[in-house]
Each structure stands twice: as C-alpha cells, then as structure tokens.
Coordinates of C-alpha atoms in Angstrom, one line a residue:
Chain H
M1 CA 63.6 67.2 140.6
Q2 CA 60.9 64.6 141.5
N3 CA 58.7 67.1 142.6
A4 CA 59.0 69.0 139.5
R5 CA 58.3 65.9 137.5
D6 CA 55.1 65.0 139.3
T7 CA 54.1 68.5 138.8
F8 CA 54.6 68.6 135.2
Y9 CA 52.7 65.2 134.9
V10 CA 50.0 66.3 136.7
T11 CA 49.6 69.7 135.0
L12 CA 49.9 67.9 131.5
R13 CA 47.3 65.3 132.6
D14 CA 44.7 67.9 133.7
R15 CA 45.4 70.1 130.5
L16 CA 45.0 67.0 128.2
A17 CA 41.9 66.0 130.1
A18 CA 40.3 69.3 129.8
V19 CA 41.3 69.5 126.0
N20 CA 39.8 65.9 125.3
P21 CA 37.9 64.4 128.2
A22 CA 37.2 61.4 126.1
R23 CA 40.8 60.4 125.9
T24 CA 41.1 57.8 128.6
I25 CA 43.0 54.7 129.2
V26 CA 42.4 52.0 131.6
L27 CA 45.3 50.9 133.6
R28 CA 45.2 48.0 136.3
G29 CA 41.6 48.1 135.9
V30 CA 41.2 51.9 136.4
T31 CA 40.0 54.5 133.9
R32 CA 41.9 57.4 134.0
P33 CA 42.9 60.4 131.6
G34 CA 45.3 59.0 128.6
V35 CA 48.5 60.2 130.2
L36 CA 51.1 58.1 132.1
V37 CA 54.5 58.3 133.3
E38 CA 56.3 55.1 132.1
E39 CA 58.7 54.8 135.2
N40 CA 55.6 54.9 137.5
E41 CA 54.0 52.0 135.9
L42 CA 54.5 48.0 135.9
A43 CA 57.1 47.2 133.2
S44 CA 55.6 46.1 130.2
A45 CA 56.4 45.4 126.7
T46 CA 53.2 46.9 125.3
V47 CA 53.1 50.2 123.9
P48 CA 49.6 52.0 124.9
V49 CA 48.0 53.5 122.0
N50 CA 45.8 56.6 122.1
A51 CA 47.5 57.6 125.2
F52 CA 50.3 59.9 126.2
C53 CA 53.4 58.0 127.7
L54 CA 55.8 60.2 129.3
R55 CA 59.4 59.3 129.7
W56 CA 62.0 61.5 131.6
T57 CA 65.4 61.5 129.9
G58 CA 68.1 64.2 129.8
L59 CA 69.0 66.0 133.2
S60 CA 71.6 69.0 133.7
V61 CA 72.0 71.1 136.7
D62 CA 73.3 74.6 136.9
A63 CA 74.4 75.3 140.2
L64 CA 75.7 78.8 139.8
A65 CA 72.7 80.9 141.1
A66 CA 71.2 81.2 144.2
L67 CA 69.2 78.3 143.6
P68 CA 70.4 75.2 141.3
L69 CA 68.7 75.4 138.1
A70 CA 67.5 71.7 136.8
T71 CA 66.9 71.3 133.1
M72 CA 65.2 67.8 132.4
T73 CA 64.1 66.4 129.0
C74 CA 60.7 64.7 128.8
E75 CA 59.9 62.6 126.1
I76 CA 56.0 62.3 125.2
S77 CA 55.3 59.2 123.0
Y78 CA 52.1 58.3 121.4
A79 CA 50.8 56.1 118.8
T80 CA 47.4 55.2 117.3
D81 CA 46.2 52.3 115.2
G82 CA 43.2 54.2 113.8
D83 CA 39.7 53.3 114.8
S84 CA 38.8 49.7 114.1
G85 CA 35.3 50.7 112.7
N86 CA 36.9 52.7 110.0
G87 CA 39.6 50.1 109.2
G88 CA 42.3 52.1 110.6
M89 CA 42.3 54.3 107.8
D90 CA 41.7 57.3 110.1
R91 CA 45.2 56.9 111.8
G92 CA 46.6 59.8 110.3
R93 CA 43.8 62.1 111.5
L94 CA 43.8 60.6 114.9
L95 CA 47.5 61.1 115.1
S96 CA 47.0 64.6 114.0
G97 CA 44.5 64.9 116.8
M98 CA 46.9 64.0 119.4
D99 CA 49.5 66.5 117.9
A100 CA 46.9 69.2 118.5
E101 CA 45.9 68.1 121.8
L102 CA 49.7 68.2 123.0
V103 CA 50.1 71.6 121.5
S104 CA 47.0 72.8 123.4
A105 CA 48.2 71.4 126.6
V106 CA 51.9 72.3 126.5
S107 CA 51.6 75.7 124.8
A108 CA 48.7 77.2 126.7
A109 CA 49.7 80.2 128.8
P110 CA 50.9 80.3 131.5
Q111 CA 53.7 77.7 130.5
N112 CA 54.5 77.6 134.4
V113 CA 53.1 76.2 137.5
T114 CA 53.6 76.1 141.3
K115 CA 55.8 73.2 142.1
M116 CA 54.0 71.0 144.3
N117 CA 55.0 68.2 146.7
Y118 CA 52.7 65.0 146.2
V119 CA 54.6 62.9 148.9
G120 CA 51.8 63.2 151.4
A121 CA 49.0 62.9 148.8
A122 CA 50.5 59.9 147.3
G123 CA 48.8 56.4 147.9
G124 CA 45.3 57.8 148.3
S125 CA 46.0 59.4 151.8
G126 CA 43.5 62.1 151.0
L127 CA 46.0 64.6 151.9
A128 CA 46.4 67.6 149.8
P129 CA 49.6 68.3 148.0
V130 CA 51.8 70.8 149.3
A131 CA 52.8 74.0 147.2
M132 CA 56.6 74.9 147.1
G133 CA 57.8 78.1 146.8
T134 CA 59.2 78.1 143.2
N135 CA 57.6 77.4 139.7
V136 CA 58.3 74.5 137.4
F137 CA 58.2 76.0 133.7
W138 CA 58.8 74.5 130.5
G139 CA 59.4 75.4 126.6
D140 CA 57.2 74.4 123.6
A141 CA 56.9 70.6 122.5
A142 CA 59.3 70.0 119.8
F143 CA 57.9 66.9 117.4
G144 CA 59.9 64.2 115.8
A145 CA 58.7 62.6 112.6
A146 CA 55.7 60.4 112.5
V147 CA 57.0 56.9 112.2
V148 CA 55.1 54.1 110.5
N149 CA 55.1 50.7 112.5
G150 CA 53.1 48.3 110.5
E151 CA 49.6 49.5 110.6
R152 CA 50.5 51.9 113.4
L153 CA 51.6 55.6 113.5
E154 CA 54.0 56.7 116.4
R155 CA 55.5 59.9 117.4
V156 CA 57.6 61.4 119.9
A157 CA 57.6 64.9 121.2
T158 CA 60.2 66.3 123.5
V159 CA 59.6 69.1 126.1
V160 CA 62.2 70.6 128.1
V161 CA 61.3 71.2 131.9
F162 CA 63.1 73.4 134.2
C163 CA 62.8 73.8 137.9
Y164 CA 64.9 75.3 140.9
Q165 CA 66.0 72.9 143.6
E166 CA 65.0 74.4 146.9
A167 CA 66.7 74.3 149.8
G168 CA 66.2 70.7 151.5
E169 CA 64.5 69.5 148.4
L170 CA 66.1 66.0 147.2
Chain U
M1 CA 57.8 60.4 144.6
S2 CA 60.3 62.6 146.4
A3 CA 61.2 61.6 150.0
T4 CA 61.3 65.1 151.1
V5 CA 58.6 67.5 152.2
T6 CA 59.5 71.1 152.0
A7 CA 57.3 73.8 153.6
V8 CA 57.2 77.5 152.3
S9 CA 59.8 79.7 153.2
L10 CA 61.9 82.5 151.8
V11 CA 63.6 81.1 148.6
G12 CA 66.7 82.3 146.8
A13 CA 66.3 85.3 144.2
V14 CA 67.3 84.0 140.9
A15 CA 67.6 86.1 137.8
P16 CA 64.3 86.3 135.9
V17 CA 63.7 83.7 133.2
T18 CA 61.3 85.1 130.4
R19 CA 60.3 84.1 127.0
R20 CA 59.0 87.3 125.4
V21 CA 58.1 90.8 125.7
R22 CA 54.7 92.4 125.4
A23 CA 54.3 95.9 124.4
Y24 CA 51.7 98.6 125.0
F25 CA 51.3 102.1 124.0
A26 CA 49.6 104.9 125.2
P27 CA 48.8 108.6 123.7
V28 CA 50.8 111.5 124.8
N29 CA 49.0 114.8 124.8
R30 CA 51.1 116.7 122.4
E31 CA 49.5 120.3 122.9
A32 CA 50.0 119.8 126.8
G33 CA 53.3 117.9 126.3
A34 CA 51.9 115.5 128.8
P35 CA 52.8 111.8 128.6
T36 CA 50.7 109.0 129.8
L37 CA 52.3 108.0 133.1
F38 CA 52.5 104.1 134.5
D39 CA 52.5 103.5 138.0
A40 CA 54.0 100.1 138.6
S41 CA 53.1 100.3 142.2
Q42 CA 49.5 100.7 141.4
M43 CA 49.0 98.8 138.2
G44 CA 52.1 96.7 137.8
T45 CA 50.7 93.5 138.2
F46 CA 47.8 93.9 135.5
A47 CA 46.8 91.0 133.2
L48 CA 48.7 91.1 130.2
S49 CA 45.9 90.5 128.0
S50 CA 43.9 93.4 129.8
P51 CA 45.9 96.5 130.2
P52 CA 44.8 99.3 132.3
S53 CA 43.2 102.4 130.3
P54 CA 44.5 104.1 128.5
W55 CA 47.2 101.5 127.8
M56 CA 46.5 99.6 124.5
D57 CA 48.0 96.3 123.6
L58 CA 50.5 95.8 120.9
G59 CA 51.1 92.1 121.2
W60 CA 54.1 90.2 121.7
C61 CA 57.5 91.5 120.2
S62 CA 60.8 89.8 119.7
K63 CA 64.4 91.0 119.7
F64 CA 63.8 93.6 122.3
A65 CA 66.9 95.7 123.0
R66 CA 67.0 98.5 124.9
K67 CA 70.3 100.4 124.9
S68 CA 71.4 103.3 127.3
A69 CA 73.8 106.0 125.3
S70 CA 73.8 107.9 128.7
K71 CA 77.5 109.0 129.3
I72 CA 79.2 109.7 132.6
G73 CA 82.4 111.5 132.7
A74 CA 85.1 112.2 134.9
L75 CA 85.7 115.8 136.6
T76 CA 89.5 116.1 137.2
T77 CA 91.1 118.9 138.8
G78 CA 94.8 119.8 139.6
A79 CA 98.0 118.8 137.8
P80 CA 98.3 115.9 137.2
A81 CA 94.6 115.6 137.0
V82 CA 93.0 113.6 139.3
V83 CA 89.4 112.4 138.9
Q84 CA 87.4 114.3 141.8
S85 CA 83.9 113.2 141.0
Q86 CA 81.9 111.8 138.4
V87 CA 79.4 113.9 136.3
V88 CA 76.6 112.7 133.8
T89 CA 77.3 114.4 130.5
Q90 CA 74.8 112.9 128.5
V91 CA 71.4 111.2 129.1
E92 CA 69.9 109.1 126.0
A93 CA 68.1 105.9 125.7
T94 CA 66.9 103.9 122.6
V95 CA 64.7 100.7 122.3
E96 CA 64.5 98.4 119.3
L97 CA 62.1 95.8 118.8
E98 CA 60.4 93.6 116.2
F99 CA 56.4 93.4 116.5
E100 CA 55.2 90.1 116.1
S101 CA 51.8 91.3 114.6
W102 CA 50.6 93.9 112.0
G103 CA 48.1 96.4 112.9
K104 CA 47.3 100.1 112.6
L105 CA 49.0 100.7 115.9
Q106 CA 52.0 98.7 115.1
L107 CA 52.3 100.4 111.7
A108 CA 52.1 103.7 113.2
L109 CA 54.6 103.0 115.8
A110 CA 57.2 101.9 113.2
A111 CA 56.5 104.4 110.5
G112 CA 58.7 106.9 111.7
S113 CA 56.4 109.7 110.3
Q114 CA 52.5 110.0 109.8
Q115 CA 51.0 106.7 109.3
M116 CA 48.1 107.3 106.9
N117 CA 44.8 105.6 105.8
L118 CA 44.1 104.7 102.3
L119 CA 40.7 106.1 102.1
R120 CA 38.4 105.0 99.3
T121 CA 38.9 107.6 96.5
A122 CA 36.1 109.5 94.9
T123 CA 35.3 108.2 91.5
G124 CA 37.6 109.2 88.8
A125 CA 40.3 110.5 91.4
A126 CA 43.8 110.8 90.1
A127 CA 46.3 108.5 91.3
N128 CA 48.3 109.6 94.2
G129 CA 50.9 107.7 96.5
S130 CA 49.2 108.1 99.8
G131 CA 45.9 107.9 98.1
G132 CA 43.8 110.1 95.9
V133 CA 41.1 112.4 96.6
A134 CA 38.6 110.6 99.2
A135 CA 35.1 109.8 98.6
K136 CA 32.6 111.8 100.5
A137 CA 32.4 110.7 104.3
V138 CA 29.3 109.7 106.1
P139 CA 28.3 111.6 108.8
L140 CA 27.4 110.2 112.1
V141 CA 24.0 110.6 113.6
P142 CA 23.2 110.6 117.4
G143 CA 23.5 107.4 119.3
S144 CA 27.1 106.4 118.6
T145 CA 29.3 104.7 121.1
A146 CA 33.1 103.7 120.9
S147 CA 32.1 100.5 119.3
S148 CA 28.9 101.3 117.4
L149 CA 28.5 104.0 114.8
S150 CA 25.3 105.1 113.8
V151 CA 24.9 106.3 110.4
G152 CA 21.2 106.0 109.6
A153 CA 19.3 103.5 107.6
T154 CA 19.9 105.1 104.2
A155 CA 23.7 105.7 104.7
V156 CA 24.6 102.1 106.3
A157 CA 23.7 100.6 102.8
Q158 CA 27.1 102.2 101.6
F159 CA 29.1 99.9 104.1
Q160 CA 29.7 96.1 104.2
V161 CA 30.6 94.0 106.8
G162 CA 34.5 93.3 106.9
E163 CA 35.3 96.9 105.8
L164 CA 37.7 99.3 107.6
V165 CA 36.6 102.7 108.8
A166 CA 38.3 105.9 109.7
V167 CA 36.4 107.9 112.3
D168 CA 37.4 111.6 112.7
E169 CA 36.3 115.4 112.5
D170 CA 36.4 117.3 109.3
Y171 CA 39.3 119.2 108.3
V172 CA 38.5 123.0 108.5
A173 CA 41.3 124.9 108.6
Q174 CA 42.8 123.6 111.9
T175 CA 46.5 124.0 112.5
G176 CA 48.4 122.1 114.8
F177 CA 48.1 118.7 115.9
V178 CA 45.2 116.7 114.5
G179 CA 43.7 113.3 115.0
S180 CA 41.4 112.1 118.0
G181 CA 42.8 110.0 120.7
V182 CA 46.4 110.0 119.5
S183 CA 47.8 113.0 117.7
A184 CA 48.5 111.7 114.1
A185 CA 49.9 114.7 112.2
Y186 CA 51.0 118.2 112.6
V187 CA 49.4 120.7 110.0
S188 CA 51.2 124.1 109.6
S189 CA 48.7 125.5 107.4
P190 CA 45.6 124.8 105.6
A191 CA 47.2 125.0 102.2
S192 CA 49.6 122.5 103.3
V193 CA 47.3 119.8 103.4
A194 CA 45.2 121.4 100.5
N195 CA 42.4 122.4 102.5
D196 CA 41.4 118.6 102.2
I197 CA 38.3 117.9 104.4
N198 CA 39.2 114.3 104.9
Y199 CA 42.9 114.9 105.7
I200 CA 42.1 114.0 109.4
R201 CA 40.5 110.9 108.8
R202 CA 43.4 110.2 106.2
V203 CA 45.8 110.3 109.1
T204 CA 43.8 109.4 112.3
L205 CA 44.5 106.3 114.0
N206 CA 40.8 106.4 115.2
V207 CA 40.0 103.3 113.1
G208 CA 38.0 100.4 113.2
R209 CA 36.6 96.9 111.4
V210 CA 33.1 96.8 110.7
V211 CA 32.0 93.2 111.9
G212 CA 28.3 93.6 111.7
I213 CA 25.6 95.8 110.5
A214 CA 22.1 96.4 112.1
N215 CA 19.8 99.2 112.7
G216 CA 21.2 101.7 111.0
A217 CA 24.5 101.4 112.8
L218 CA 27.9 99.7 112.2
Q219 CA 29.4 97.3 114.7
L220 CA 33.1 97.5 115.3
G221 CA 35.2 94.6 116.1
S222 CA 37.0 96.7 119.0
A223 CA 36.4 100.0 120.5
L224 CA 37.9 103.1 118.9
L225 CA 40.8 104.3 120.3
A226 CA 39.5 107.7 120.9
G227 CA 36.3 106.6 122.5
A228 CA 32.7 107.4 121.8
P229 CA 32.6 109.8 118.7
P230 CA 31.2 113.2 119.3
S231 CA 28.6 114.9 116.9
G232 CA 30.2 116.0 113.9
M233 CA 32.6 113.3 113.2
Q234 CA 32.3 111.3 109.9
V235 CA 33.3 107.9 108.7
S236 CA 35.3 107.1 105.7
P237 CA 35.8 103.8 104.5
L238 CA 39.4 102.7 103.8
M239 CA 41.4 100.1 102.1
G240 CA 44.5 99.7 104.3
F241 CA 47.2 101.7 105.6
V242 CA 50.2 103.6 103.9
D243 CA 53.6 105.2 105.3
R244 CA 56.0 107.1 103.5
E245 CA 59.7 107.2 103.6
G246 CA 60.2 111.1 104.3
G247 CA 58.2 113.5 106.1
G248 CA 59.3 115.7 109.1
F249 CA 56.7 114.7 111.6
F250 CA 57.7 112.6 114.6
Q251 CA 54.9 110.9 116.4
E252 CA 55.2 110.5 120.1
W253 CA 53.6 107.8 122.5
S254 CA 54.3 106.5 125.9
G255 CA 55.7 102.9 125.7
L256 CA 55.4 100.1 128.0
F257 CA 57.3 96.7 127.8
V258 CA 56.4 93.9 130.0
M259 CA 58.7 90.6 130.6
D260 CA 56.9 88.1 132.6
G261 CA 59.0 85.7 134.7
E262 CA 58.5 82.2 134.9
Q263 CA 58.7 82.5 138.8
G264 CA 56.1 85.0 139.2
D265 CA 58.4 88.0 139.0
R266 CA 57.8 90.7 136.3
V267 CA 60.1 93.3 134.7
I268 CA 58.5 96.5 133.4
Y269 CA 60.2 99.1 131.3
H270 CA 58.1 102.4 131.0
Y271 CA 59.1 105.0 128.5
P272 CA 56.9 108.0 129.0
R273 CA 58.0 109.5 125.6
L274 CA 59.1 107.6 122.6
Q275 CA 59.5 108.9 119.0
A276 CA 60.5 106.9 116.2
M277 CA 64.2 107.1 115.1
Q278 CA 64.0 105.3 111.8
G279 CA 61.8 105.1 109.0
A280 CA 59.6 102.3 108.3
A281 CA 61.8 98.9 108.1
E282 CA 61.0 95.2 108.0
M283 CA 62.8 92.3 109.1
V284 CA 62.6 89.0 107.1
E285 CA 62.4 85.8 109.1
T286 CA 62.8 82.5 106.9
L287 CA 60.1 79.8 107.6
A288 CA 60.9 77.2 105.3
G289 CA 61.9 77.2 101.3
P290 CA 60.6 80.4 99.7
L291 CA 58.1 81.3 102.8
E292 CA 59.4 84.4 104.9
K293 CA 57.8 86.0 107.7
V294 CA 57.9 89.8 107.7
K295 CA 58.0 91.4 110.8
L296 CA 57.8 95.2 111.4
A297 CA 60.9 96.6 112.9
G298 CA 60.9 99.5 115.2
A299 CA 63.7 101.5 116.6
F300 CA 62.8 104.6 119.1
R301 CA 64.4 107.3 121.0
A302 CA 63.3 108.0 124.5
L303 CA 62.5 111.7 125.4
P304 CA 62.6 113.1 128.9
V305 CA 60.2 113.7 131.6
K306 CA 60.6 114.9 135.2
D307 CA 60.1 112.6 138.0
A308 CA 57.6 114.3 140.3
N309 CA 59.2 112.7 143.4
D310 CA 62.5 114.7 143.0
G311 CA 62.4 116.5 139.8
E312 CA 65.1 114.4 138.3
T313 CA 65.1 114.4 134.5
V314 CA 64.6 110.6 133.3
L315 CA 64.1 108.7 130.0
C316 CA 62.8 105.4 131.2
F317 CA 61.5 103.6 134.4
R318 CA 62.4 100.0 134.8
S319 CA 60.5 98.3 137.5
Y320 CA 61.1 94.9 139.0
L321 CA 58.3 93.0 140.7
P322 CA 59.7 90.2 142.7
G323 CA 57.7 86.7 142.7
A324 CA 56.1 85.7 146.1
M325 CA 58.4 84.9 149.0
R326 CA 61.6 85.9 147.1
A327 CA 64.6 86.9 149.1
V328 CA 65.3 90.7 148.2

C-alpha cells in the first residue's frame, strides 16, 4: 500500500503544482509545492495554511481476486486565513480557489497512474523510482463543509484511492 | 516508504475496473446495406477524444446495459427424450444507455424515427408541428470546405454568429434514402413530402454552428458530418431540432462503446448495425431541490452482419485489450 500512497501523493503534488505553481510552502527551510503528507513530516500542532495536507485514514483489502485490491481513504485538509493585505476578507475566495485546484488535480483524466516504488529514490539518492506492474486509481474528491475556525476557513476533502497489491509487495 | 522493491513481471489478471462508457457512432450505407466496421486489432487503442474516422464522438454515457436475448435450445431425441445437442434458436441483442450530453447526433440516435431540423420559416408561414414552410435557402459558392461555408459577400449578411445551419442538397423528386453523410429519412414519393425543396435539409444530420463570419464565408465550430459540401448544396438557418412520436422510419448506425479500465485494459463493444427500438424518451435525475438533469435515454436493437472470417451471423463484437504485462 505504501507504494500506492507515495505514488498518489507525488501525482497529486505534481498536478497541483502545475495548476498553481505559486502555491508553495516552506518546510524545514525548503520551498516546495504546497502539498504534504502529514505522517511523513515532523509531528506538529501547527496547521499549515494555504497548503494541502494529506492524511491516510481508512483501509480495506479485498483478497478475492487474482491480486488483492486495497481501498484507502485519503483525507485532504486545507485552510486559509485570507490575505493579510486584504484584512483576511478574501478568505472565502482563497478557499474557493483551493477547492478548484483540488478538483482540477483529482478529477483530471486519467484518474490513474502507474504505481511507482520510491524506495531507491528516497533520501536524495538520485536514483529513479521504479515503475511497477499495476496502476493506482482513484475516485472524485468528496468535499466536506467549510468550517469557520476564528478568522480561518478550513475544509476537508476525501478521496478514495485504490491499488492492487502485487506479488512480493509489502 | 516501502521496504520492498518489486521489479516488473507478469501480474495477475483482474476484472476490469471502469468508471464510465464512451459512445461513438458511424454511418451505415443504407443503399448498399454496408455498416462501418471497427477493427479492434487495428484501431482498438485510439485516444477516446479522437476516434478514428469515420467514427464520431457521442460523449460519455451512463447506465449502459447490453442484453442478450439470444436463445439456446436443446435438441432432444428418443423416448424418453434425451438432450443430444444444443442449437441456437434465436439471436437477438439490445443496448440501453443514457447520454450525458445533448446534441444533434445524440438526439438523432435516441429519436426512434426521423430527427428533424426546425428550419427558419418563411415570413407568414402557417404553424406546423415539425416546422412550417422554410425560408429560402442560401446557395453555396465555390470554395467551401467541411468547416467553412462560402456563401458570398451579399448572402453572408443574412447570417449571424451563433446560428445553427443545415447544409444539404435540394429535394428534387428523389426517392429512397436521403441525407448527406447519414441517411436521415426515407422518401417514398415526392408527393409524400409535398415536393418540399427544403425537405432534405429538414431531416439532414449535416448541421453545424456558425462561430465566425469573414470574407463571405461562414466558419463552423466543427466539421460537417458529410465533409466538404459539393456544389449545388444550400444552407438553411435553423432554430433547433424536433423529433416526433410516431413515424415509420428506422434510422440505422454503427455503434461503438468503449470502457477504459483503470489498469490500462479496454473493453470495446462494436455493434455494426443498431436501430432505435423505442420512441424518444428522457430520464430525469434529481440534482437538488427542484433542479433536475434531463438525460436522453436510448434503447437500440442490434441487426446482424456476416463476419468475413467465417461467415457467421453476428450482432455484436466484444473486444478485450488487456493491460500491459497482464496474465492472460
């Protein structure tokens, strides 16, 4: 499942970066696209704003077929305080913009991608990820209600991601 | 990150997972009784948004359901009767679907009979259900293409950007199938269509939308179904489309339905000959509150062709193109 999670994250990150290259985040001193996977970062009580934060929640596995089919739930939370130059009064527009970016990235065809193994490529090794034999695929984003948290607007969208467990894959 | 590195090898064959169906159609030569055949071995991997000619995109469909009504009976002999062999006693197949988009082609396929154009009427024309007497058509001048209609600097003033137009020949006592590109109706006698010079333009599927006007020519938003119009054709502005409950004409097309699997596999259903088997119908899908989405509902019966490979009578070809490196 981890390969599928990594693949989905990289795909979503690249698509979101293409939709809005200006959406970046500075994380541990590095400027990168405004997408992160919560479990891959240092534990923090801070909720990043103007960025998409992925959290893997549900998991089920159907082992009846020739390959086990894993169904995973990815929660994507994002928030904005608005632009300080506008006194935060544009927070609704900014949240709407993030909604649209997520729709573009998740619902753009094709909604599948070759599953990649990033183990060798991790840690700046310079090695290319290895293409695997099956695809990761996913449904459309289901958007939760916008939540007002003080001056902040927050939303959680959910995407169900599917993958097949290939022989020998953990 | 995972602790396992997996090299590509043969992977298990799993059931196709798909999310929707894309539909295409192609004309049947009614005079010759020749459908458009789709060879999945040569064209099966086409990009969904650019089907191979002459197939035309009908867009996404939902609630696609193909049903086999073919029957296999037992051949029995003796007393008591014992099944000795099986025989095919009936071959029949139907297809049902709902179109996710409305357009001339979708309307025509789901109409059940002629799908007509509401031609702009002549001044003072008496009211008529499928449109009154049409205004005088505008002749084409040399230089027209499938997406540019040359009508001349004077006549072009009669048109506006955004208008729909029908392009076809005049009706001058033709009998039989009429309509350029696709047979749109069958005329039994000139009297049956009141010798209406605009009758073929009234039923033709050769229609387009004017998106620009320049240099005496109408630029169309997409190419005409019948290609570049020959000299002698005329252009009639139209307001929209109309079909009727009733009428005895069966349109016929070649149909193609494609399901793309999420693992790179593809399922293709090719019906060389399809005819509508119900009148015009819609399905209503509630959006929210009073809002409803109206979808065209189509139900079609397949007619047979001979497979050139072995002479078998066939209604539908189902092709499966497995994804790369799948066990078979």
